[in-house]
CSV table of C-alpha atoms in Angstrom, one decimal:
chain,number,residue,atom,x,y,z
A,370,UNK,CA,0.0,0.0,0.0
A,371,UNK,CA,2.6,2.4,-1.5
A,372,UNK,CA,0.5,5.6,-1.9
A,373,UNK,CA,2.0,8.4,-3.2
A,374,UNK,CA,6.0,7.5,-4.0
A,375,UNK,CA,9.0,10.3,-4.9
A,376,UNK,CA,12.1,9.8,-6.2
A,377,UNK,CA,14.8,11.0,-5.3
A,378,UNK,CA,14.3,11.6,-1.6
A,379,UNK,CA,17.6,14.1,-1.6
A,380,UNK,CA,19.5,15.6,-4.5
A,381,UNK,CA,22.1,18.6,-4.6
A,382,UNK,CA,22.7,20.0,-8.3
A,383,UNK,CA,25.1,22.8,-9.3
A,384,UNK,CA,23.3,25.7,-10.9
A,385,UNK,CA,22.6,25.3,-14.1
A,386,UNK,CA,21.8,21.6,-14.5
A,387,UNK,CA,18.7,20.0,-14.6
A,388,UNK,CA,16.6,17.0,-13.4
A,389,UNK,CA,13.2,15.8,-13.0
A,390,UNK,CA,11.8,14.4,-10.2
A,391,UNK,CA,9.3,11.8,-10.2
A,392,UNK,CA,6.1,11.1,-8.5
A,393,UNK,CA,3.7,8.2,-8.8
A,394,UNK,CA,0.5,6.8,-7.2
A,395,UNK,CA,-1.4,4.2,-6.7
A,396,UNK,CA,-4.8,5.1,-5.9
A,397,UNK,CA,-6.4,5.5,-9.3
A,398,UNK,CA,-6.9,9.4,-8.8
A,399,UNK,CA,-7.3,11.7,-11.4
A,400,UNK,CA,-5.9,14.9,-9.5
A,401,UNK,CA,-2.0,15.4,-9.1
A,402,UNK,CA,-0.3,18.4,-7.6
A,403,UNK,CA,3.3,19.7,-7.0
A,404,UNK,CA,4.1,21.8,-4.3
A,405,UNK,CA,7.2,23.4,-2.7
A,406,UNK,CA,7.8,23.9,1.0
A,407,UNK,CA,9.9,26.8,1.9
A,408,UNK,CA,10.6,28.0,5.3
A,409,UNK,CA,8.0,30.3,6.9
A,410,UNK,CA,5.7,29.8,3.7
A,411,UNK,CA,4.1,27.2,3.9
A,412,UNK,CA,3.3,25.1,0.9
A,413,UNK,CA,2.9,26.6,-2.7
A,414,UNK,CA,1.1,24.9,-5.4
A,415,UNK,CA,4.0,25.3,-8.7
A,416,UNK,CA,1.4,22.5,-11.5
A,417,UNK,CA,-1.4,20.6,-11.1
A,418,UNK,CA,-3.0,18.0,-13.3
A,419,UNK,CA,-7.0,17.3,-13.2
A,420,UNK,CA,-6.6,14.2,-15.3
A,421,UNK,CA,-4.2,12.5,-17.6
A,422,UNK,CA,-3.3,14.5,-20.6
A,423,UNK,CA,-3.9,18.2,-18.6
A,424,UNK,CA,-1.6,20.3,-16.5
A,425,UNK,CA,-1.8,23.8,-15.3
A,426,UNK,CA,-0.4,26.2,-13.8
A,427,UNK,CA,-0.5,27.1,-9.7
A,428,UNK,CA,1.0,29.9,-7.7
A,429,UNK,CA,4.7,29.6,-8.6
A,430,UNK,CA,5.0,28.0,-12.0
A,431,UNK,CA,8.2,30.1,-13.2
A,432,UNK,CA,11.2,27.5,-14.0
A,433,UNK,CA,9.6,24.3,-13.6
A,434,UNK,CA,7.6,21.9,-16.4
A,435,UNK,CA,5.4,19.1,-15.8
A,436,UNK,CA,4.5,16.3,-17.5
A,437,UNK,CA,1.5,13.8,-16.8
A,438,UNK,CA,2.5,11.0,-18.1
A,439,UNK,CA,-0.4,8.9,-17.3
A,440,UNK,CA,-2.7,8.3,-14.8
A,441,UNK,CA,-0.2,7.0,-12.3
A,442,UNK,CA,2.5,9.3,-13.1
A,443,UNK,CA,3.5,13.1,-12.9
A,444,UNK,CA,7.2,14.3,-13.1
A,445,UNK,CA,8.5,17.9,-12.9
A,446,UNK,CA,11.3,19.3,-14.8
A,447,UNK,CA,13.7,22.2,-13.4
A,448,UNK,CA,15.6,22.8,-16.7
A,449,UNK,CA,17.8,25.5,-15.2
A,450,UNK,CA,18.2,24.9,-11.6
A,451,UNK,CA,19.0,28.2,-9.8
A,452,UNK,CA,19.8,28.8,-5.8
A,453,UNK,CA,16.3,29.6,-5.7
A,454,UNK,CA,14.5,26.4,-6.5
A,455,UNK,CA,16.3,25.0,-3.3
A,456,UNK,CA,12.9,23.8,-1.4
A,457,UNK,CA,11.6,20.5,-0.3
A,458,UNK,CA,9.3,19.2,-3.1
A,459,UNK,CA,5.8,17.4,-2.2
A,460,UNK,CA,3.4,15.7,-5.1
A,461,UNK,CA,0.4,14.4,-3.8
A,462,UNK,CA,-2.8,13.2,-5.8
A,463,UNK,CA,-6.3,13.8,-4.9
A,464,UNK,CA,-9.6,12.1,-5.9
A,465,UNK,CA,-13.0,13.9,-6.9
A,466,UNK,CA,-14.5,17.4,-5.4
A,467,UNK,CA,-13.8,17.8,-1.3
A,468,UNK,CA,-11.3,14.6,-1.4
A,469,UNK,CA,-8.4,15.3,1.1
A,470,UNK,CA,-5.0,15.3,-0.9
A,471,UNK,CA,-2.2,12.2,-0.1
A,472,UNK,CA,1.4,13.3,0.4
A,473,UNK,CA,4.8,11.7,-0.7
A,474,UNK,CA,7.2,11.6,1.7
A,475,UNK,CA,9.1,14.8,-0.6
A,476,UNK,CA,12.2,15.1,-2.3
A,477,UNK,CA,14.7,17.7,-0.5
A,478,UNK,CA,16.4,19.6,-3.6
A,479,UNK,CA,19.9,21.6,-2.9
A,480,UNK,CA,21.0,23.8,-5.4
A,481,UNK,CA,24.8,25.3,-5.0
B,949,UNK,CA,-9.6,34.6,-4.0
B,950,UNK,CA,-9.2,32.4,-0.7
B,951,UNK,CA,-7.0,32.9,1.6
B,952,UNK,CA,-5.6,31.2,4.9
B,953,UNK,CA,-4.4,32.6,7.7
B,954,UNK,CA,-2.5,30.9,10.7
B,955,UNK,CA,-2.0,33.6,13.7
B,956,UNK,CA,0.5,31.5,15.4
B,957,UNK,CA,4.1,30.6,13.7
B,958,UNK,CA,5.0,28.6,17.0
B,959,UNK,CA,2.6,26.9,19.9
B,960,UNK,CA,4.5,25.7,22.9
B,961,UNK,CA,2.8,23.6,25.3
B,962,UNK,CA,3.3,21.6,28.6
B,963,UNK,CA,2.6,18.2,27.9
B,964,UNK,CA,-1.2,16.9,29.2
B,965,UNK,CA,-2.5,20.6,28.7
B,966,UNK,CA,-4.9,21.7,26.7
B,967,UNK,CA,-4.0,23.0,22.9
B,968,UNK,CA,-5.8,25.5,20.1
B,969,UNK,CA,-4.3,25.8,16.8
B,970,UNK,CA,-6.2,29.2,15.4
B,971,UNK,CA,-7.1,29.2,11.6
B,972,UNK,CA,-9.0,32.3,9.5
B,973,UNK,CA,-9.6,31.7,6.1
B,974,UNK,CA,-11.3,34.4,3.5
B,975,UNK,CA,-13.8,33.0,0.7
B,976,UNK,CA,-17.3,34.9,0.3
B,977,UNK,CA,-18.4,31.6,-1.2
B,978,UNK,CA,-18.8,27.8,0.9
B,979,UNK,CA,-15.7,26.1,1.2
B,980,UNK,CA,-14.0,22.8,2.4
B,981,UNK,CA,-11.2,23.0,5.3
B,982,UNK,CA,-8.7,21.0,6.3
B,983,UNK,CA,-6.2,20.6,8.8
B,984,UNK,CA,-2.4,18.3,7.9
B,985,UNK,CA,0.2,17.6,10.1
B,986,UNK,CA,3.6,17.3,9.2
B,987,UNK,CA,6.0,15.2,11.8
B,988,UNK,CA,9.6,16.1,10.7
B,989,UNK,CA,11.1,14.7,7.4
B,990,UNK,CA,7.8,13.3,6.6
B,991,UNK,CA,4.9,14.1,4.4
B,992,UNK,CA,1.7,15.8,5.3
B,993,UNK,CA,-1.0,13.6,6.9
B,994,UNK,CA,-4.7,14.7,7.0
B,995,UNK,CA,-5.7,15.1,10.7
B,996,UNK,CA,-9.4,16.2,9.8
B,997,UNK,CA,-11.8,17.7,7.2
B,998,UNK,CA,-14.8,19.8,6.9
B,999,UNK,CA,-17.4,19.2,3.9
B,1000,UNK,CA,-20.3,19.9,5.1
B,1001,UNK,CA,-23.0,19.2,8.1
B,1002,UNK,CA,-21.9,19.1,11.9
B,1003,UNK,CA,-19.8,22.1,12.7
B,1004,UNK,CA,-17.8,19.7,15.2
B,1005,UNK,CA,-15.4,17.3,13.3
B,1006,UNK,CA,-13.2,15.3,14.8
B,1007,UNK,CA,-10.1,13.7,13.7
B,1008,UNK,CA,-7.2,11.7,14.5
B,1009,UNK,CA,-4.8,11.4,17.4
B,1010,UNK,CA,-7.7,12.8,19.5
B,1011,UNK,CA,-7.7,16.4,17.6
B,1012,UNK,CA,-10.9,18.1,16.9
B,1013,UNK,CA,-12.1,21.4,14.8
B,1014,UNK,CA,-14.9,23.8,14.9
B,1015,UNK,CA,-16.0,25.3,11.5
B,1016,UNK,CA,-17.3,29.0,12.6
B,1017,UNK,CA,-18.8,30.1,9.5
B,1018,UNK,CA,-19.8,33.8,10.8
B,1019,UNK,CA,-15.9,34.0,12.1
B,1020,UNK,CA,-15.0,32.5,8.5
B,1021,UNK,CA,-12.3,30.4,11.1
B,1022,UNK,CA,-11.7,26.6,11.8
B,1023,UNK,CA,-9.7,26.0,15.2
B,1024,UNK,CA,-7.9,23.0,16.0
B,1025,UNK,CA,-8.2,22.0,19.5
B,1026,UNK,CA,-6.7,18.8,21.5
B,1027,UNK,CA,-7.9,18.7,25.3
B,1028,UNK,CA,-4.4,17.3,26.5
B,1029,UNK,CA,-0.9,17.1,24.8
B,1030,UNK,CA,1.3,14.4,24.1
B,1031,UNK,CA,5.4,14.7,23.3
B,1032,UNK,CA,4.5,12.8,20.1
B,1033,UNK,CA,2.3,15.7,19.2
B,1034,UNK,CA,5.2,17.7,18.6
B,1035,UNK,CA,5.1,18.3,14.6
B,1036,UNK,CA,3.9,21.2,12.2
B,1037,UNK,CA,0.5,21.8,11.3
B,1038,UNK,CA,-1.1,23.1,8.5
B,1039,UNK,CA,-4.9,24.4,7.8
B,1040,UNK,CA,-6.2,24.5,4.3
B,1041,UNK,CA,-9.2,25.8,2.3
B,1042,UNK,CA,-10.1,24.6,-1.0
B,1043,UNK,CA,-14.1,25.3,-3.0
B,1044,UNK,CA,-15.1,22.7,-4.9
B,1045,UNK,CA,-12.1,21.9,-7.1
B,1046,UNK,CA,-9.3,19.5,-6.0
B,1047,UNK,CA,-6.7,22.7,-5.5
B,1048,UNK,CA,-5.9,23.7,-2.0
B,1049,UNK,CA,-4.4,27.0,-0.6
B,1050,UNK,CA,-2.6,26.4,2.7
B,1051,UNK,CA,-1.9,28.6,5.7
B,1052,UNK,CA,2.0,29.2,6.6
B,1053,UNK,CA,1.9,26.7,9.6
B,1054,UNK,CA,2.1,26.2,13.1
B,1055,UNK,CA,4.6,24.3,14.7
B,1056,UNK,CA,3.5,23.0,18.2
B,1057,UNK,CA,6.2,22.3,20.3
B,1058,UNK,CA,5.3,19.8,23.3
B,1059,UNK,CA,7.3,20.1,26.7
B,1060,UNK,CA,7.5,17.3,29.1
């Protein structure tokens, strides 16, 4: 009963370089979501995806893609990493209308 | 727009006293609230939710809310403390779509 699994769980990158992290889920829900936790600011949605083959936009969307790459699966892409994007990285995945959101355990992202 | 608003950055508390976690959120429309905790280098858990009906919901690990829609605010109470308490909390507000907004946290710090 895996839930909502991330990959990596830490990663440090030089500015510059990029990577994608992964998220996948097993509860057959349609909604995905990532979010970065910084200090003092609680989270901040950066995409979400309502259902395989959409994603938009949330609050902080500058520097990052996404890609839903089926129902199961939703990666984001820093293509640039600056200092900036150094954050803790949540995806979680929701099902219909009211339906509390499930958590990965996060990816903690160091940029030098 | 929604908003959420936690009053309290830090909560610390004797252990086996009494606890309130204050939440305000903004919406002029109905809404659904949540509260998550966050133990440290873990994931958000849902401690309780809010849809609709009794004003008085309560959740896991003994912790309780009280939607106050003329106050627009959704406390978390717990009538006594434990060490393992100790974690960060977070309310959240979302109206009929899958995306949540999140307050800033609290972290309650439990003293023995």
């Amino acid at each position: 009963n895996a839930g909502v699994t991330q990959t990596p769980k830490f990663q440090v990158l030089k500015t510059g370089q990029s990577m994608t992290l992964q998220c996948a889920q097993d509860m057959n829900h349609n909604s995905m979501y990532w979010y970065r936790q910084d200090p003092g600011m609680g989270l901040r949605l950066i995409y979400y995806s309502a259902s395989e083959g959409t994603t938009d936009k949330g609050e902080v969307p500058n520097g990052y893609n996404v890609s839903r790459l089926n129902k199961r699966e939703f990666s984001l892409r820093l293509e640039s990493a600056a200092p900036s994007q150094t954050s803790v990285y949540f995806c979680a995945s929701s099902g219909p209308g009211g339906q509390p959101q499930h958590f990965g355990d996060g990816t903690r992202l160091s940029i030098l | 727009a929604q908003s959420v608003t936690q009053l309290d950055s830090q909560v610390p508390v004797f252990e086996e006293a009494p606890v309130e976690l204050r939440c305000n959120y903004s919406s002029s429309v109905s809404v659904y609230l949540f509260w998550y905790v966050q133990y440290p280098n873990q994931g958000l858990q849902l401690l309780l939710k809010y849809l609709s009906g009794s004003t008085l919901v309560k959740g896991i690990n003994g912790f309780e809310a009280e939607f106050n829609k003329s106050q627009t605010s959704f406390h978390l109470r717990k009538p006594s403390v434990h060490i393992s308490d100790t974690a960060e909390y977070f309310c959240a507000v979302s109206r009929y779509t899958d995306k949540l907004i999140f307050g800033t946290g609290t972290r309650l710090q439990v003293f023995p």
